[in-house]
Structure formats: structure tokens, C-alpha cells
Short mmCIF file of C-alpha atoms in Angstrom, two decimals:
data_model
loop_
_atom_site.label_atom_id
_atom_site.label_comp_id
_atom_site.label_asym_id
_atom_site.label_seq_id
_atom_site.Cartn_x
_atom_site.Cartn_y
_atom_site.Cartn_z
CA MET A 1 173.44 -94.06 7.19
CA ILE A 2 176.62 -95.98 7.98
CA GLU A 3 177.31 -96.56 11.60
CA HIS A 4 180.88 -95.41 12.40
CA ALA A 5 182.82 -95.68 15.61
CA ARG A 6 182.62 -92.53 17.64
CA PRO A 7 185.69 -90.30 17.72
CA PHE A 8 185.49 -90.44 21.51
CA ASP A 9 183.02 -92.11 23.83
CA LEU A 10 180.11 -89.88 24.64
CA ALA A 11 177.60 -91.04 27.22
CA ALA A 12 173.96 -90.04 27.07
CA ASP A 13 174.62 -86.53 28.29
CA ARG A 14 178.21 -86.34 29.42
CA CYS A 15 181.63 -87.46 28.00
CA GLY A 16 182.87 -90.65 29.54
CA PRO A 17 186.43 -91.95 29.80
CA SER A 18 187.84 -93.34 26.62
CA SER A 19 187.72 -97.12 26.20
CA SER A 20 191.22 -97.23 24.70
CA PRO A 21 193.98 -97.41 27.34
CA ILE A 22 196.46 -95.89 24.76
CA ILE A 23 194.35 -92.70 24.59
CA ARG A 24 193.92 -92.50 28.41
CA ILE A 25 197.64 -92.91 29.10
CA ALA A 26 198.69 -90.62 26.22
CA SER A 27 196.33 -87.86 27.31
CA ARG A 28 197.59 -88.10 30.89
CA GLY A 29 201.18 -87.97 29.83
CA LEU A 30 200.80 -85.20 27.23
CA ALA A 31 198.72 -82.77 29.23
CA PRO A 32 201.49 -81.68 31.71
CA LEU A 33 203.85 -81.20 28.79
CA ILE A 34 201.34 -78.99 26.95
CA GLN A 35 200.79 -77.07 30.20
CA ILE A 36 204.52 -76.48 30.66
CA ILE A 37 204.77 -75.26 26.99
CA GLY A 38 201.81 -72.99 27.65
CA LEU A 39 203.42 -71.44 30.65
CA TYR A 40 206.63 -71.01 28.78
CA VAL A 41 204.84 -69.32 25.92
CA PHE A 42 202.91 -67.09 28.37
CA PHE A 43 206.04 -65.97 30.36
CA HIS A 44 208.24 -65.47 27.19
CA GLY A 45 205.63 -63.52 25.30
CA HIS A 46 207.51 -60.27 25.83
CA TYR A 47 210.62 -61.22 23.86
CA SER A 48 209.58 -64.12 21.62
CA PRO A 49 206.52 -65.24 19.65
CA GLY A 50 203.64 -66.04 21.99
CA GLY A 51 201.89 -64.27 24.77
CA GLY A 52 198.75 -64.45 26.81
CA PHE A 53 196.43 -65.55 24.07
CA GLN A 54 198.56 -68.39 22.69
CA GLY A 55 199.48 -69.56 26.19
CA GLY A 56 195.85 -69.53 27.25
CA VAL A 57 194.81 -71.59 24.25
CA LEU A 58 197.57 -74.18 24.98
CA LEU A 59 196.45 -74.43 28.64
CA ALA A 60 192.88 -74.85 27.47
CA ALA A 61 193.95 -77.51 24.99
CA SER A 62 195.55 -79.48 27.78
CA ILE A 63 192.44 -79.41 29.86
CA ILE A 64 190.26 -80.31 26.86
CA LEU A 65 192.65 -83.21 26.14
CA LEU A 66 192.19 -84.48 29.61
CA ARG A 67 188.39 -84.05 29.38
CA MET A 68 188.29 -86.07 26.12
CA GLY A 69 190.63 -88.81 27.26
CA LEU A 70 189.72 -89.30 30.89
CA GLY A 71 186.10 -88.39 30.80
CA PHE A 72 184.15 -85.40 31.98
CA ALA A 73 183.52 -86.38 35.62
CA ASN A 74 187.10 -87.47 36.28
CA THR A 75 188.65 -84.15 35.38
CA GLN A 76 186.44 -81.95 37.46
CA THR A 77 189.30 -81.74 40.00
CA VAL A 78 191.55 -80.32 37.27
CA MET A 79 189.21 -77.48 36.27
CA PRO A 80 185.74 -77.47 37.76
CA SER A 81 183.02 -76.67 35.19
CA GLY A 82 181.48 -74.04 37.53
CA TRP A 83 184.70 -72.09 37.65
CA THR A 84 185.17 -71.52 33.96
CA VAL A 85 182.90 -68.51 33.44
CA PRO A 86 183.83 -66.79 36.81
CA LEU A 87 187.51 -67.23 35.98
CA GLY A 88 186.93 -65.61 32.68
CA ALA A 89 185.28 -62.67 34.41
CA VAL A 90 188.24 -62.47 36.89
CA GLY A 91 190.66 -62.29 33.92
CA GLY A 92 188.68 -59.47 32.35
CA LEU A 93 188.70 -57.71 35.72
CA ILE A 94 192.46 -58.07 36.03
CA TYR A 95 192.84 -56.41 32.59
CA ILE A 96 190.39 -53.55 33.35
CA GLY A 97 191.80 -53.17 36.84
CA THR A 98 195.42 -52.82 35.64
CA GLY A 99 194.26 -50.22 33.15
CA PHE A 100 192.18 -48.15 35.70
CA PHE A 101 194.95 -48.48 38.33
CA ALA A 102 197.17 -46.56 35.98
CA VAL A 103 194.37 -43.93 35.65
CA LEU A 104 194.12 -43.71 39.51
CA CYS A 105 197.94 -43.21 39.67
CA GLY A 106 197.59 -40.20 37.48
CA GLY A 107 198.42 -41.58 34.04
CA ASN A 108 196.46 -42.65 30.97
CA PHE A 109 194.55 -45.93 30.63
CA LEU A 110 197.08 -48.83 30.61
CA ASP A 111 199.98 -46.39 31.20
CA TYR A 112 202.30 -48.69 33.25
CA GLY A 113 204.97 -46.07 33.68
CA VAL A 114 203.18 -44.20 36.47
CA PHE A 115 202.75 -47.21 38.83
CA PRO A 116 203.73 -46.24 42.38
CA MET A 117 206.83 -48.54 42.69
CA PRO A 118 209.76 -46.21 42.95
CA TRP A 119 212.25 -49.05 43.38
CA LEU A 120 211.60 -50.02 39.75
CA ASP A 121 212.73 -48.06 36.65
CA PRO A 122 210.20 -47.52 33.84
CA PRO A 123 211.35 -50.38 31.59
CA HIS A 124 210.78 -52.86 34.44
CA LEU A 125 207.50 -51.16 35.21
CA HIS A 126 206.36 -51.70 31.61
CA SER A 127 207.52 -55.30 31.73
CA TYR A 128 205.57 -56.07 34.88
CA GLY A 129 202.52 -54.08 33.72
CA ILE A 130 202.27 -56.10 30.55
CA LEU A 131 202.74 -59.27 32.59
CA PHE A 132 199.62 -58.41 34.61
CA ILE A 133 197.65 -57.76 31.31
CA GLU A 134 198.87 -61.20 30.02
CA VAL A 135 197.75 -62.85 33.22
CA GLY A 136 194.25 -61.56 32.62
CA VAL A 137 194.22 -62.50 28.92
CA THR A 138 195.52 -66.01 29.77
CA LEU A 139 192.92 -66.63 32.42
CA THR A 140 190.11 -65.44 30.19
CA VAL A 141 191.14 -67.28 27.08
CA MET A 142 191.76 -70.59 28.94
CA SER A 143 188.56 -70.62 30.93
CA THR A 144 186.44 -69.39 28.00
CA LEU A 145 187.62 -72.17 25.76
CA VAL A 146 187.03 -74.76 28.44
CA ALA A 147 183.58 -73.25 29.02
CA ILE A 148 182.76 -73.54 25.27
CA PHE A 149 183.81 -77.22 25.41
CA ASP A 150 181.68 -77.92 28.49
CA HIS A 151 178.62 -76.26 27.11
CA LEU A 152 179.09 -78.17 23.81
CA LEU A 153 179.07 -81.43 25.85
CA ASP A 154 175.91 -80.24 27.61
CA GLY A 155 174.20 -80.26 24.23
CA MET B 1 214.77 -73.06 -3.79
CA SER B 2 212.61 -71.66 -0.99
CA TRP B 3 209.82 -70.81 -3.46
CA LEU B 4 209.43 -74.45 -4.38
CA ILE B 5 208.62 -75.31 -0.83
CA GLU B 6 206.12 -72.40 -0.65
CA VAL B 7 204.45 -73.53 -3.90
CA PHE B 8 204.21 -77.11 -2.48
CA LEU B 9 202.64 -75.77 0.70
CA PHE B 10 200.18 -73.53 -1.22
CA VAL B 11 199.11 -76.54 -3.35
CA LEU B 12 198.70 -78.73 -0.31
CA MET B 13 196.63 -75.98 1.37
CA VAL B 14 194.27 -75.67 -1.62
CA VAL B 15 193.94 -79.39 -1.96
CA SER B 16 193.11 -79.89 1.75
CA ALA B 17 190.53 -77.07 1.52
CA LEU B 18 188.90 -78.73 -1.48
CA VAL B 19 188.94 -82.11 0.21
CA ALA B 20 187.37 -80.55 3.33
CA LEU B 21 184.64 -79.06 1.09
CA ARG B 22 183.88 -82.15 -0.95
CA SER B 23 184.19 -84.91 1.66
CA ARG B 24 181.08 -86.80 2.72
CA ASP B 25 182.69 -87.92 5.98
CA LEU B 26 182.53 -84.92 8.30
CA LEU B 27 185.38 -86.23 10.61
CA ALA B 28 187.67 -86.39 7.55
CA ALA B 29 186.51 -82.85 6.68
CA ALA B 30 187.34 -81.61 10.16
CA VAL B 31 190.81 -83.23 10.02
CA THR B 32 191.59 -81.82 6.57
CA LEU B 33 190.34 -78.36 7.78
CA SER B 34 192.87 -78.64 10.63
CA LEU B 35 195.47 -79.57 7.96
CA PHE B 36 194.49 -76.51 6.03
CA SER B 37 195.04 -74.31 9.12
CA PHE B 38 198.41 -75.95 9.78
CA MET B 39 199.53 -75.31 6.21
CA ALA B 40 198.39 -71.68 6.54
CA ALA B 41 200.49 -71.49 9.74
CA VAL B 42 203.59 -72.90 7.99
CA ILE B 43 203.23 -70.44 5.10
CA MET B 44 202.99 -67.61 7.60
CA ALA B 45 206.06 -68.88 9.41
CA SER B 46 207.99 -69.07 6.14
CA LEU B 47 206.92 -65.45 5.39
CA GLY B 48 208.51 -64.41 8.68
CA ALA B 49 205.31 -63.76 10.76
CA ILE B 50 206.15 -66.22 13.55
CA ASP B 51 203.61 -64.81 16.00
CA VAL B 52 200.65 -64.94 13.58
CA ALA B 53 201.80 -68.48 12.58
CA PHE B 54 201.81 -69.56 16.18
CA THR B 55 198.28 -68.23 16.81
CA GLU B 56 197.07 -69.84 13.65
CA ALA B 57 198.63 -73.20 14.60
CA VAL B 58 197.27 -73.15 18.11
CA VAL B 59 193.77 -71.95 17.30
CA GLY B 60 193.11 -73.11 13.80
CA ALA B 61 194.72 -76.51 14.03
CA GLY B 62 194.10 -77.16 17.70
CA ALA B 63 191.00 -75.61 19.36
CA VAL B 64 188.76 -75.26 16.30
CA GLY B 65 189.47 -78.86 15.25
CA VAL B 66 188.54 -80.13 18.67
CA PHE B 67 185.35 -78.11 18.72
CA ASN B 68 184.43 -79.39 15.20
CA ILE B 69 185.05 -83.02 16.32
CA VAL B 70 182.85 -82.51 19.43
CA ALA B 71 180.09 -81.06 17.19
CA ILE B 72 180.33 -84.12 14.93
CA THR B 73 180.13 -86.44 17.92
CA LEU B 74 176.98 -84.68 19.15
CA THR B 75 175.26 -84.76 15.75
CA THR B 76 176.03 -87.00 12.81
CA ARG B 77 179.18 -88.09 10.93
CA GLU B 78 177.70 -88.31 7.44
CA SER B 79 176.98 -85.30 5.30
CA ARG B 80 173.46 -85.47 3.80
CA ASP B 81 173.53 -82.71 1.13
#
């Protein structure tokens, strides 16, 4: 078997920082841009292509880029590994909670028009309701993809 | 003239899929698989399905490629079959 250079440096059990300064600096510079684009995609998902799923994948991609470039241990402050699965559960709870809150207010499941906010007309209620749903979807997708990456590194 | 661009994209997609299937170097296979996903995304965008194209580009060319490369790093880079 031919011995190739590794795509990125992997220590015995965890991913270490990359040996190339170009990769380290590029990942540090690119990750905030990807996060801004992810938030833009998430907030403009009502009117333009995008939404919670795509925004969540972009946010997860920025964190995975940091993990690959700067190493596993150095990026625990960005997104701790122990938080990924609980955050995914919180996202699912936000989704379910928004749906059953509408049921409690006397409507159908995920029926945003019956939310008890009389200062908002129904179109705004629908807009904010779908925003809550997208928050849940974004949290779940982002933290689940990062959790998949972390557990892959665990081997 | 738009159909010429689409035929070019389709040919590039099929060629990248065949390269990903036939390649002995699994890192090259992962990269050409990402190219396949990206070409599928561009074809979907040219057909007018911007949302589907965006999802395909983000997931197929981004996340799945990264996971494939991590799997290669954890195992071996040479195909043995």
C-alpha cells in the first residue's frame, strides 16, 4: 500500500490542529463568513431559497471547518462536544412545542393563526410561527451534523 | 443555446460519477462524488428548482464530502477490490 499524506492531521484518537498555516488561517477567516451566510439563509428562508435546513447545514459546515483546521480540542469553546446531542433535542422540542402550543390555544397542530397575540394580524402570526419552527430545525440540523462529525472522530 | 450548457453539465456529471466509481484513490473518489453532487445542483438550478439545488449543493457537495473524507482518514486511502 502506498503511504499518502493524510488529508488532515489526525492524532491517535482526536483530530489535531493542521500543520499548514494556510489551512489554519483560511479556516479561521472563512468560518465567520459561512456563519453569516448561514444566518442570512436561515432568516430569509420565507421569501427566498433557503430555510432552516440549509442554514443549519451551513452553520454546521463552519464548525466542522474549524474542527478540521484548528483541531478538535481548540474548538471546544466554539461548540462543546457534550452540547451537540442536547441541542438537537432542544431543537426538536421547540418544533413540537410550537405545534402543541397552537393545539393548546384551540387550533390544529402547527396552526399559527390562533396564537394569543392580538396585536399581530394573521400574516405576521404565520411569519413568526414559521420562524420558531425554523429555529428548531436549524438547531437540530446544526448540532446533529456536528455530533456525527465528533462521533466519527471518536472512531 | 441553453440546452448545450445542460448537455455539457450532464456529460460532466456522468463522467464524474464514473470516475468516482472506477478510481482506486478513495480521496479522489470522494472529491469527484462532491463534483457529481455539485453538477446535479447546477442542473437543478438551471431547471428552476433553486431551493432543491441549494440543498443539494450544501448537503451533497459540502457535508457528505466532509464525512467521506473523515471516513477515509480513519480507515485507508487505497481501494483494495
